[in-house]
mmCIF file of N, CA and C in Angstrom:
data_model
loop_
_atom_site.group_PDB
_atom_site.id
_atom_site.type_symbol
_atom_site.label_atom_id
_atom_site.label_comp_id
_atom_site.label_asym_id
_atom_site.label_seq_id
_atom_site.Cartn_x
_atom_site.Cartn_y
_atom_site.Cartn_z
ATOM 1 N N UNK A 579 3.020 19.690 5.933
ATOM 2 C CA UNK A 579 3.111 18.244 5.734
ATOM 3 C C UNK A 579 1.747 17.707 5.309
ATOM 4 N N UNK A 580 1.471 16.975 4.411
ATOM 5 C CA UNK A 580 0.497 16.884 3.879
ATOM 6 C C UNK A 580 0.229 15.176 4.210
ATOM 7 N N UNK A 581 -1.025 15.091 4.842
ATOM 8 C CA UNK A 581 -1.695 13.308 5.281
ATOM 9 C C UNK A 581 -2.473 12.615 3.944
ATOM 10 N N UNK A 582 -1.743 11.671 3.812
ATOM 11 C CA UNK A 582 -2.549 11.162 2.991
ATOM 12 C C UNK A 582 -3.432 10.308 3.422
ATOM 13 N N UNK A 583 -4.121 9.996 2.665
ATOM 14 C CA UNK A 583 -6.200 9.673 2.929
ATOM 15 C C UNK A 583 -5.787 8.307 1.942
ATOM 16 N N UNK A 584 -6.100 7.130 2.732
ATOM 17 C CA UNK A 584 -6.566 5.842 1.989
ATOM 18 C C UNK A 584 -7.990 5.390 1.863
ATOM 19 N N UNK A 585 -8.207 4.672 0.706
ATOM 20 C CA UNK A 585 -9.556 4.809 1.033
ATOM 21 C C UNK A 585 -9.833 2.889 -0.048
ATOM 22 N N UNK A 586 -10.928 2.553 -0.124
ATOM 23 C CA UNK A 586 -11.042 1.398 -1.250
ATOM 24 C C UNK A 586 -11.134 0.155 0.018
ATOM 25 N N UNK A 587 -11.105 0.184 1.069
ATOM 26 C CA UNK A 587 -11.241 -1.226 1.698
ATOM 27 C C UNK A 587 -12.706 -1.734 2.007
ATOM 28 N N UNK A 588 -12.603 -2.596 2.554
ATOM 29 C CA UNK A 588 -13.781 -3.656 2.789
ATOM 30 C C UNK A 588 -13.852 -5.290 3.408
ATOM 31 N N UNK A 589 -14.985 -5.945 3.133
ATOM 32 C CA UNK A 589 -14.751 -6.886 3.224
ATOM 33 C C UNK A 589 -14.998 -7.742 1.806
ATOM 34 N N UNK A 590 -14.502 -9.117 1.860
ATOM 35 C CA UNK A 590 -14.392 -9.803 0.487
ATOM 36 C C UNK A 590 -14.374 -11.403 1.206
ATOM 37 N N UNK A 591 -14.984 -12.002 0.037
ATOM 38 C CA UNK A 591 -14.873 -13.633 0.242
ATOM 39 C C UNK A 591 -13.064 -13.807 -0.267
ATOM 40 N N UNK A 592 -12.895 -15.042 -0.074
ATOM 41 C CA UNK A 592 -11.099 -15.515 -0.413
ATOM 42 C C UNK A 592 -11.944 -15.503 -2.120
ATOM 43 N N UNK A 593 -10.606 -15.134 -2.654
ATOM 44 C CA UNK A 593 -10.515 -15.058 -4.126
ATOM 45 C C UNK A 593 -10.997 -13.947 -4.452
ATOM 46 N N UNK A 594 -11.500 -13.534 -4.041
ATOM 47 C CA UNK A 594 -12.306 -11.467 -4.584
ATOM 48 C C UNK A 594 -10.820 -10.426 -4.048
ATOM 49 N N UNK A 595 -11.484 -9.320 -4.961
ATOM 50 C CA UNK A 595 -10.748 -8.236 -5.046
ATOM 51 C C UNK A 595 -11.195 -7.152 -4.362
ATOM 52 N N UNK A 596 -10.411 -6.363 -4.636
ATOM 53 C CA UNK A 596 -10.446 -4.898 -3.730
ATOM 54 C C UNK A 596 -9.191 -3.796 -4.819
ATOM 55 N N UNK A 597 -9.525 -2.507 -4.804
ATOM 56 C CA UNK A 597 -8.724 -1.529 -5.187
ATOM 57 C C UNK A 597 -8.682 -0.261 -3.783
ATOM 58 N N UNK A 598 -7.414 -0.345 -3.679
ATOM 59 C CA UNK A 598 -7.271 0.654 -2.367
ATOM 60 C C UNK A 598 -6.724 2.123 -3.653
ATOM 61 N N UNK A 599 -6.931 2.828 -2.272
ATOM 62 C CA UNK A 599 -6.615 4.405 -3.171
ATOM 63 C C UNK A 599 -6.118 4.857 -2.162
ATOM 64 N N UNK A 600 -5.007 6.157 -2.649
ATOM 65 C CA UNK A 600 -3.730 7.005 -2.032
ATOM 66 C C UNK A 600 -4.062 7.583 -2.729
ATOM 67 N N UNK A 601 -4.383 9.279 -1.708
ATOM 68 C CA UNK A 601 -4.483 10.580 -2.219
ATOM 69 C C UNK A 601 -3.959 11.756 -0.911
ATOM 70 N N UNK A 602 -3.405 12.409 -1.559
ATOM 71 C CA UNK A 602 -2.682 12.753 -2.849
ATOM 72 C C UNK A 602 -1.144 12.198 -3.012
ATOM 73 N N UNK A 603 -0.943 11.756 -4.061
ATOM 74 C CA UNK A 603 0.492 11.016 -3.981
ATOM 75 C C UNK A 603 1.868 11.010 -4.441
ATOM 76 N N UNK A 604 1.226 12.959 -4.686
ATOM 77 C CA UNK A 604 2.803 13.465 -5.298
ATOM 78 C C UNK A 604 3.701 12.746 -6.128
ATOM 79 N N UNK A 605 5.018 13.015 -6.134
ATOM 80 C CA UNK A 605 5.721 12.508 -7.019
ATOM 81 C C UNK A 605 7.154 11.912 -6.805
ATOM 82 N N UNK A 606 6.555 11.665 -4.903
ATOM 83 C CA UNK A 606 7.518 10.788 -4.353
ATOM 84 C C UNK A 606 7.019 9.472 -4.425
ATOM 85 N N UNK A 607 8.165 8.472 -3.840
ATOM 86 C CA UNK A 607 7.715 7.099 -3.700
ATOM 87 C C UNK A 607 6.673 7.121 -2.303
ATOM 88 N N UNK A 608 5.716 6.184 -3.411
ATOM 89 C CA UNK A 608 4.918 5.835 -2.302
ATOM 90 C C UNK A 608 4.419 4.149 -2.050
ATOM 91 N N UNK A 609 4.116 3.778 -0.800
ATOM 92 C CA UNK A 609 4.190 2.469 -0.235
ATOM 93 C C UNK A 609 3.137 2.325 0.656
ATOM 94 N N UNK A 610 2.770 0.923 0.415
ATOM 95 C CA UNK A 610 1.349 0.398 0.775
ATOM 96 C C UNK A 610 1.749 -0.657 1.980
ATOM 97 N N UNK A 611 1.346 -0.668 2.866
ATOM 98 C CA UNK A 611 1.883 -0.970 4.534
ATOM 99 C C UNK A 611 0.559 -2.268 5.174
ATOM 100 N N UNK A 612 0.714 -2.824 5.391
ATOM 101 C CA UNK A 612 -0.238 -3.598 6.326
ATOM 102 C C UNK A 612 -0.160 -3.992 7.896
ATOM 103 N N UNK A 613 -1.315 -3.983 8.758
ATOM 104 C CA UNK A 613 -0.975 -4.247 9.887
ATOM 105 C C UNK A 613 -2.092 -5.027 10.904
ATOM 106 N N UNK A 614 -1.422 -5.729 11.038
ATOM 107 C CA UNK A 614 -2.884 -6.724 12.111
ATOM 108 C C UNK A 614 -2.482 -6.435 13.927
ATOM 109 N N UNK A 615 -3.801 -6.507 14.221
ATOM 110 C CA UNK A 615 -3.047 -6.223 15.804
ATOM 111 C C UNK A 615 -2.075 -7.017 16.191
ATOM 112 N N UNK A 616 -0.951 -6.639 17.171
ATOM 113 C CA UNK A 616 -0.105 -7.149 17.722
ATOM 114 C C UNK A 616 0.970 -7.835 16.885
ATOM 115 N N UNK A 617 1.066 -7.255 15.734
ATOM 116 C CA UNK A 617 2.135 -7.266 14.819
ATOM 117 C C UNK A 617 2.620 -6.062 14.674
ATOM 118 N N UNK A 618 3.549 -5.901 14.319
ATOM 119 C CA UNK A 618 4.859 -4.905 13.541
ATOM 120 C C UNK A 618 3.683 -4.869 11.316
ATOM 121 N N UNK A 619 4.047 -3.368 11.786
ATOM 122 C CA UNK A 619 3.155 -3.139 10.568
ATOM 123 C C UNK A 619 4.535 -3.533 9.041
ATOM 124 N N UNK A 620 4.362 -3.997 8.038
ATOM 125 C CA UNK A 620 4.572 -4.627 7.258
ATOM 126 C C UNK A 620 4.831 -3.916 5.931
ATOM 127 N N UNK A 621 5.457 -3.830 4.996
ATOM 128 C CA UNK A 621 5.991 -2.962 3.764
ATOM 129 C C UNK A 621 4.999 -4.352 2.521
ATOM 130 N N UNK A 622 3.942 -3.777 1.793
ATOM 131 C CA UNK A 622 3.396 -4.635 0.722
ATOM 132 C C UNK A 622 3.744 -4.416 -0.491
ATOM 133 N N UNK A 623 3.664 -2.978 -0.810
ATOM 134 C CA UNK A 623 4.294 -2.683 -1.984
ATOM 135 C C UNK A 623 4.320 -1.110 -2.328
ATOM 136 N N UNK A 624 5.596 -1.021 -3.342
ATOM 137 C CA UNK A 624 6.435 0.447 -2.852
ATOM 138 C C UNK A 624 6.489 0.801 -4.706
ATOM 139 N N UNK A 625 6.159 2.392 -4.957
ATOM 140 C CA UNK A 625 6.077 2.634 -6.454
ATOM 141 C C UNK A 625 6.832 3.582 -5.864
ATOM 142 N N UNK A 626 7.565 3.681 -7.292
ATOM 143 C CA UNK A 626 8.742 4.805 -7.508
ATOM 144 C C UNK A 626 8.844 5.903 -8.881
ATOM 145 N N UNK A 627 7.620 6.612 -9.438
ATOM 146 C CA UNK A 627 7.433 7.422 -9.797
ATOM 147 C C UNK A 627 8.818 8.097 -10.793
ATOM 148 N N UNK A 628 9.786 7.864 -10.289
ATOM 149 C CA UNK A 628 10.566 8.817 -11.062
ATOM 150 C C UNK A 628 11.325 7.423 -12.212
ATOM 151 N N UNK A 629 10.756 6.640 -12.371
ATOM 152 C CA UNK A 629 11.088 5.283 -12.938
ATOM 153 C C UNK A 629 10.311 4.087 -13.228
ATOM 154 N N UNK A 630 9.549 4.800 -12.577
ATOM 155 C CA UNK A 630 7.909 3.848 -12.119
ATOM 156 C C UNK A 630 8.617 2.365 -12.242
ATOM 157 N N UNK A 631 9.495 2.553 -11.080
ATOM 158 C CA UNK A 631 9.825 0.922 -10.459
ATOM 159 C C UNK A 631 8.513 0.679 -9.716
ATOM 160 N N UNK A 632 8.178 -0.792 -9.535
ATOM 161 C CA UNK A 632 7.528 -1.183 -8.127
ATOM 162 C C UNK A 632 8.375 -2.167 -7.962
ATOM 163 N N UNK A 633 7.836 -2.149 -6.052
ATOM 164 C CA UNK A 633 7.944 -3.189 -5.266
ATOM 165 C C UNK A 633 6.882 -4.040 -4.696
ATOM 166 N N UNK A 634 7.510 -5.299 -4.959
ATOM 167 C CA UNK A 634 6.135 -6.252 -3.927
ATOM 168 C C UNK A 634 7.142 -7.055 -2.651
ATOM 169 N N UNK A 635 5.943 -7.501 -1.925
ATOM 170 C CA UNK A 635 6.738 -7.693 -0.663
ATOM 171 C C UNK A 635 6.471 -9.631 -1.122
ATOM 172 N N UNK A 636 7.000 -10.921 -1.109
ATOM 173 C CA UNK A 636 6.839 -12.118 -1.646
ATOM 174 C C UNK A 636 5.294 -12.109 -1.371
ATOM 175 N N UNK A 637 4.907 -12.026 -0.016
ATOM 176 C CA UNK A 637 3.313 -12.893 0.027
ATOM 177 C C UNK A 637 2.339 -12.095 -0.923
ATOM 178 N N UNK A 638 2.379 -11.505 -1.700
ATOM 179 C CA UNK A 638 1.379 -10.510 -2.684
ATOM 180 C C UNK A 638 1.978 -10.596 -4.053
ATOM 181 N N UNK A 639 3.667 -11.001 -4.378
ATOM 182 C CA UNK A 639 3.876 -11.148 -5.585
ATOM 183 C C UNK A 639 2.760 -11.914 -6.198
ATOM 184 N N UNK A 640 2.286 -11.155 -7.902
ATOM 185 C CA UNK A 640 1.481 -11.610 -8.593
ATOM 186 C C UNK A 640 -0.019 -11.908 -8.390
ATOM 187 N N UNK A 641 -0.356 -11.001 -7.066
ATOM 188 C CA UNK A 641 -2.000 -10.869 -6.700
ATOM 189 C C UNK A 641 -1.897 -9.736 -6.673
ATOM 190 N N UNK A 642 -1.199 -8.412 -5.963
ATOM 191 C CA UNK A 642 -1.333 -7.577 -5.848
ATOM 192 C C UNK A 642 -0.226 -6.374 -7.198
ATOM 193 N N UNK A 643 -1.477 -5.926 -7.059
ATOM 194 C CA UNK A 643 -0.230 -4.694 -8.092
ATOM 195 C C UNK A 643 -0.695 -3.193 -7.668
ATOM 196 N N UNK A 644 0.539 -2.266 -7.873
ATOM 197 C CA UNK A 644 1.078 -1.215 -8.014
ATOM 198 C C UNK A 644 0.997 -0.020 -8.779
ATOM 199 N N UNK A 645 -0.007 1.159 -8.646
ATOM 200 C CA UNK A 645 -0.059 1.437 -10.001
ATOM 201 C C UNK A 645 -0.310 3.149 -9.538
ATOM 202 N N UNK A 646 0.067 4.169 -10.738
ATOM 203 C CA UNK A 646 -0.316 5.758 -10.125
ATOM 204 C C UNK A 646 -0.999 6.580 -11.687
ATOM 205 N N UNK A 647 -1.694 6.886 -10.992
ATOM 206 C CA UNK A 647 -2.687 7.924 -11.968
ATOM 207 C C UNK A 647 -2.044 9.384 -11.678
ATOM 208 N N UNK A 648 -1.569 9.865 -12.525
ATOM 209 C CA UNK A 648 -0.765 10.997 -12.831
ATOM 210 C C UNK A 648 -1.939 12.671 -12.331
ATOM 211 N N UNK A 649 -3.064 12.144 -13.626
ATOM 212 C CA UNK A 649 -3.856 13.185 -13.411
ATOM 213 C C UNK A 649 -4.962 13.400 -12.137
ATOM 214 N N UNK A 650 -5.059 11.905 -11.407
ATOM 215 C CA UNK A 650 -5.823 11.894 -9.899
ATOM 216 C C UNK A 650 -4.884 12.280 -8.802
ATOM 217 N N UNK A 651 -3.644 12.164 -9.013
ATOM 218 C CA UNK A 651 -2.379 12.404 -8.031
ATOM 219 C C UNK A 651 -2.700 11.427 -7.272
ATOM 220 N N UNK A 652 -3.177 10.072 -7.275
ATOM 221 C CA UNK A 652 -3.370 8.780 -6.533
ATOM 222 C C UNK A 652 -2.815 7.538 -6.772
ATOM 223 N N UNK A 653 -2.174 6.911 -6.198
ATOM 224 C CA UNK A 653 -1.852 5.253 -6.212
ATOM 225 C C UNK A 653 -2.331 4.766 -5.616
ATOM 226 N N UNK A 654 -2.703 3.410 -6.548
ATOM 227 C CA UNK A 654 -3.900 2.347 -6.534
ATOM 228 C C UNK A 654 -2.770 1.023 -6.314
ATOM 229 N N UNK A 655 -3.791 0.528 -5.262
ATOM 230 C CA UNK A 655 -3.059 -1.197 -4.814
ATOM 231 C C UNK A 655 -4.212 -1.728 -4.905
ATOM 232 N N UNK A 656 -4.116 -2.679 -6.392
ATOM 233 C CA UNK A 656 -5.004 -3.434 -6.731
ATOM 234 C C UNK A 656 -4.706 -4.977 -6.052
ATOM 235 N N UNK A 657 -5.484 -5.371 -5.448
ATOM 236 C CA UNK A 657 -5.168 -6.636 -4.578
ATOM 237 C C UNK A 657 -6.470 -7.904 -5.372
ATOM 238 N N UNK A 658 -5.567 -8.681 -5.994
ATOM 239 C CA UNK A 658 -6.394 -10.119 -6.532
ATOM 240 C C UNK A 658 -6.134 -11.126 -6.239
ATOM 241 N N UNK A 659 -7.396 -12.158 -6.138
ATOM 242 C CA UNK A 659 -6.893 -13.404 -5.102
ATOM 243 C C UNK A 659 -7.158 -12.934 -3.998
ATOM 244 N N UNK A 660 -7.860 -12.443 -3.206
ATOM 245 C CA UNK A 660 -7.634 -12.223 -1.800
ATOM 246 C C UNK A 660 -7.063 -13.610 -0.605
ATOM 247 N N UNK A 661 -6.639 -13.501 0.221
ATOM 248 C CA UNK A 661 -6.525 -14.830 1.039
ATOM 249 C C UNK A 661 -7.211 -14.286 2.262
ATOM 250 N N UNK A 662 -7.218 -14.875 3.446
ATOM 251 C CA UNK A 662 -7.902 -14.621 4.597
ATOM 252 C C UNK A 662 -6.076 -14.049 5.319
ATOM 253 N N UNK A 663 -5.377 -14.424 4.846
ATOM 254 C CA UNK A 663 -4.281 -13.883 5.732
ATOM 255 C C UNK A 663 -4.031 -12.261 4.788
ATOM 256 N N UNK A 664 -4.449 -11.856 4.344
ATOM 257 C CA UNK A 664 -4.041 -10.359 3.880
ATOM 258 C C UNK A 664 -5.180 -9.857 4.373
ATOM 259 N N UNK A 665 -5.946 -10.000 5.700
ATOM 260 C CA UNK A 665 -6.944 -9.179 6.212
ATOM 261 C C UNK A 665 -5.607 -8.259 7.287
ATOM 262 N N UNK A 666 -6.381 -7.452 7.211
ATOM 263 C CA UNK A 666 -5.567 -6.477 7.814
ATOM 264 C C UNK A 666 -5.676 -5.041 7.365
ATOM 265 N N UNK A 667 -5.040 -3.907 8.570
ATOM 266 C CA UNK A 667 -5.443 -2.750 8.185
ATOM 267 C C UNK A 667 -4.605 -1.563 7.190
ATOM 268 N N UNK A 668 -4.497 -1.274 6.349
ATOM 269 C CA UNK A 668 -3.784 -0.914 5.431
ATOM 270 C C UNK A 668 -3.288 0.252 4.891
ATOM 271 N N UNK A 669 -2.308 0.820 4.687
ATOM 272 C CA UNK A 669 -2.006 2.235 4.992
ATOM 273 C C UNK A 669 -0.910 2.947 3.368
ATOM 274 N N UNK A 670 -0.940 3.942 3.799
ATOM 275 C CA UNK A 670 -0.012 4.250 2.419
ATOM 276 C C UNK A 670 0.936 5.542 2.896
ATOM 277 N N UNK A 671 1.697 5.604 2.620
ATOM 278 C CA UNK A 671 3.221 6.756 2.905
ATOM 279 C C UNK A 671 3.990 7.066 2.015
ATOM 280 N N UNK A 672 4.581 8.379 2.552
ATOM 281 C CA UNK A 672 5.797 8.759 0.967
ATOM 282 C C UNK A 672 6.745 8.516 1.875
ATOM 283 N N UNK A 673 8.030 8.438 0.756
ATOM 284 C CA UNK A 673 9.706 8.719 1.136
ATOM 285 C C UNK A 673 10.030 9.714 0.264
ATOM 286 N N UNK A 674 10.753 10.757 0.865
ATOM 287 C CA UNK A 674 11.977 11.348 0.102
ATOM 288 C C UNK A 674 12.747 11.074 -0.886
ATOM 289 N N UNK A 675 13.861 10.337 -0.201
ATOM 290 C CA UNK A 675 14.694 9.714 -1.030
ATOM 291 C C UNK A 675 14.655 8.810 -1.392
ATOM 292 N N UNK A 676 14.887 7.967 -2.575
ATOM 293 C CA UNK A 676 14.832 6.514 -2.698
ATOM 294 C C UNK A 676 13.589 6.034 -2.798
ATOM 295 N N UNK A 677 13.581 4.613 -3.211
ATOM 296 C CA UNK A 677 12.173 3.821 -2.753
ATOM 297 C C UNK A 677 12.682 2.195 -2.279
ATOM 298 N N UNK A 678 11.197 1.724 -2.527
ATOM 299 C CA UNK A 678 11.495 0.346 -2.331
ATOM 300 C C UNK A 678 10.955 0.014 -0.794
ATOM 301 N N UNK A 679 11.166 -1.515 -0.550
ATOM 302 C CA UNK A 679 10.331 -1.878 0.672
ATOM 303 C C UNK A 679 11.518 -1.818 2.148
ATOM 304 N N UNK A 680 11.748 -0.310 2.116
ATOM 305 C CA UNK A 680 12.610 -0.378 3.623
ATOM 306 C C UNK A 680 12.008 -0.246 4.818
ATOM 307 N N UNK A 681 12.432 -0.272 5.900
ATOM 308 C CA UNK A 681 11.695 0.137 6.974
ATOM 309 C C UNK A 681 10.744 1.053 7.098
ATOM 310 N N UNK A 682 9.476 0.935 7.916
ATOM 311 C CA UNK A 682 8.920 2.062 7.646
ATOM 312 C C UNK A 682 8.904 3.053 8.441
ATOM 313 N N UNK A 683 9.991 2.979 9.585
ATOM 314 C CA UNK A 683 10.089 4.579 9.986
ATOM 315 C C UNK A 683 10.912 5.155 8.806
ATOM 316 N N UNK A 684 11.395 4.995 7.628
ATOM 317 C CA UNK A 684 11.555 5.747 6.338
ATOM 318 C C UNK A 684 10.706 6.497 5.736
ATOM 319 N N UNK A 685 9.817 6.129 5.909
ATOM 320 C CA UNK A 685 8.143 6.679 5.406
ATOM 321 C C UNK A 685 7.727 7.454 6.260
ATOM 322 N N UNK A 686 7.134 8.693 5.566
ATOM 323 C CA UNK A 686 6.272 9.591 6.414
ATOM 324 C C UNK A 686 4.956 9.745 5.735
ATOM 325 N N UNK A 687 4.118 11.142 6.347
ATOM 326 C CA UNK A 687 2.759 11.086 5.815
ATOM 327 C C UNK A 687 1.657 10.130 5.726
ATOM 328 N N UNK A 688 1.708 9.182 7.263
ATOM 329 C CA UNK A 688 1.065 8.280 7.026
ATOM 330 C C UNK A 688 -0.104 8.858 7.056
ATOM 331 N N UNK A 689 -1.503 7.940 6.230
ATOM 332 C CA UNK A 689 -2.830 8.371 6.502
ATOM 333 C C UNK A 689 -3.390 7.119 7.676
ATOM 334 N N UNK A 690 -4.525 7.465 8.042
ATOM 335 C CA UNK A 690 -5.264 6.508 8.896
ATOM 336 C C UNK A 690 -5.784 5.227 8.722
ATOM 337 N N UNK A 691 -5.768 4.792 7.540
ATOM 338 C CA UNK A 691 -6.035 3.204 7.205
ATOM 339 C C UNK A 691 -7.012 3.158 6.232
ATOM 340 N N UNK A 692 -7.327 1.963 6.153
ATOM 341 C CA UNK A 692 -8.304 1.375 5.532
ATOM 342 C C UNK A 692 -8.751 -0.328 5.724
ATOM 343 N N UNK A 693 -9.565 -0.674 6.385
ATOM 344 C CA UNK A 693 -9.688 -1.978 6.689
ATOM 345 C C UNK A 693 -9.990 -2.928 5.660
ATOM 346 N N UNK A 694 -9.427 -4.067 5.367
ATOM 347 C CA UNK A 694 -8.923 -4.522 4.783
ATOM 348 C C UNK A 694 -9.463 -6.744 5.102
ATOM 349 N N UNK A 695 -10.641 -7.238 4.548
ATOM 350 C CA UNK A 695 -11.116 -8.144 6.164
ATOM 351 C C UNK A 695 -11.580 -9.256 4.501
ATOM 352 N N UNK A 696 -10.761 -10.333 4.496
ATOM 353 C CA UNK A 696 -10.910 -11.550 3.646
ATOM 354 C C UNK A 696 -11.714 -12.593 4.486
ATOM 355 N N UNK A 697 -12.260 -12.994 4.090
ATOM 356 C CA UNK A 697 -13.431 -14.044 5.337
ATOM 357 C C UNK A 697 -13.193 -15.547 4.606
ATOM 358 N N UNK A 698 -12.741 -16.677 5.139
ATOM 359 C CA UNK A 698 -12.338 -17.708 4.386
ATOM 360 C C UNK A 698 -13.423 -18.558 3.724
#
């Protein structure tokens, strides 16, 4: 079973960017997760490789995008606009079957995060 490694976080003023990275990200669907303490971790956005569908979850439609580099075996969640409410810690997973933003005990291979901290 292979862990994937996120990496690209930080901190940012509101309105700055960030590029997160997923490695290695095969050629299943893979999905970008957020989680603040004492919340239920969150589905942001889900690429589907065999169609290169994406998914966004509403609060990131049109700031955040979705994207996979074939020859790095990595997907990139480019996040623009930052707000102070998309601070949080941020994760990436495959599915098997299917894609899209389902639950995420659907998802396996989680990696360990990447912090993720918008300052208003």
């Amino acid at each position: 079973q292979v862990r994937l490694v996120e990496s690209g976080g930080g901190s940012v003023q509101t309105g700055g960017s960030l590029r997160l990275s997923c490695a290695p990200s095969g050629s299943n669907c893979v999905g970008w997760f957020r989680q603040v303490p004492g919340k239920e971790r969150e589905g942001v956005a889900a690429f589907y490789p065999d169609d290169t569908t994406t998914y966004y979850a509403d609060p990131v439609k049109g700031r955040f995008t979705i994207s996979r580099d074939v020859a790095k075996n990595t997907v990139y969640l480019q996040m623009n606009n930052l707000k102070p409410e998309d601070t949080a810690m941020y994760y990436c997973a495959t599915r098997d079957a299917g894609c899209g933003l389902v639950p995420t005990w659907m998802f396996k291979n989680w990696g360990q995060g990447t912090q993720v901290t918008v300052a208003s």
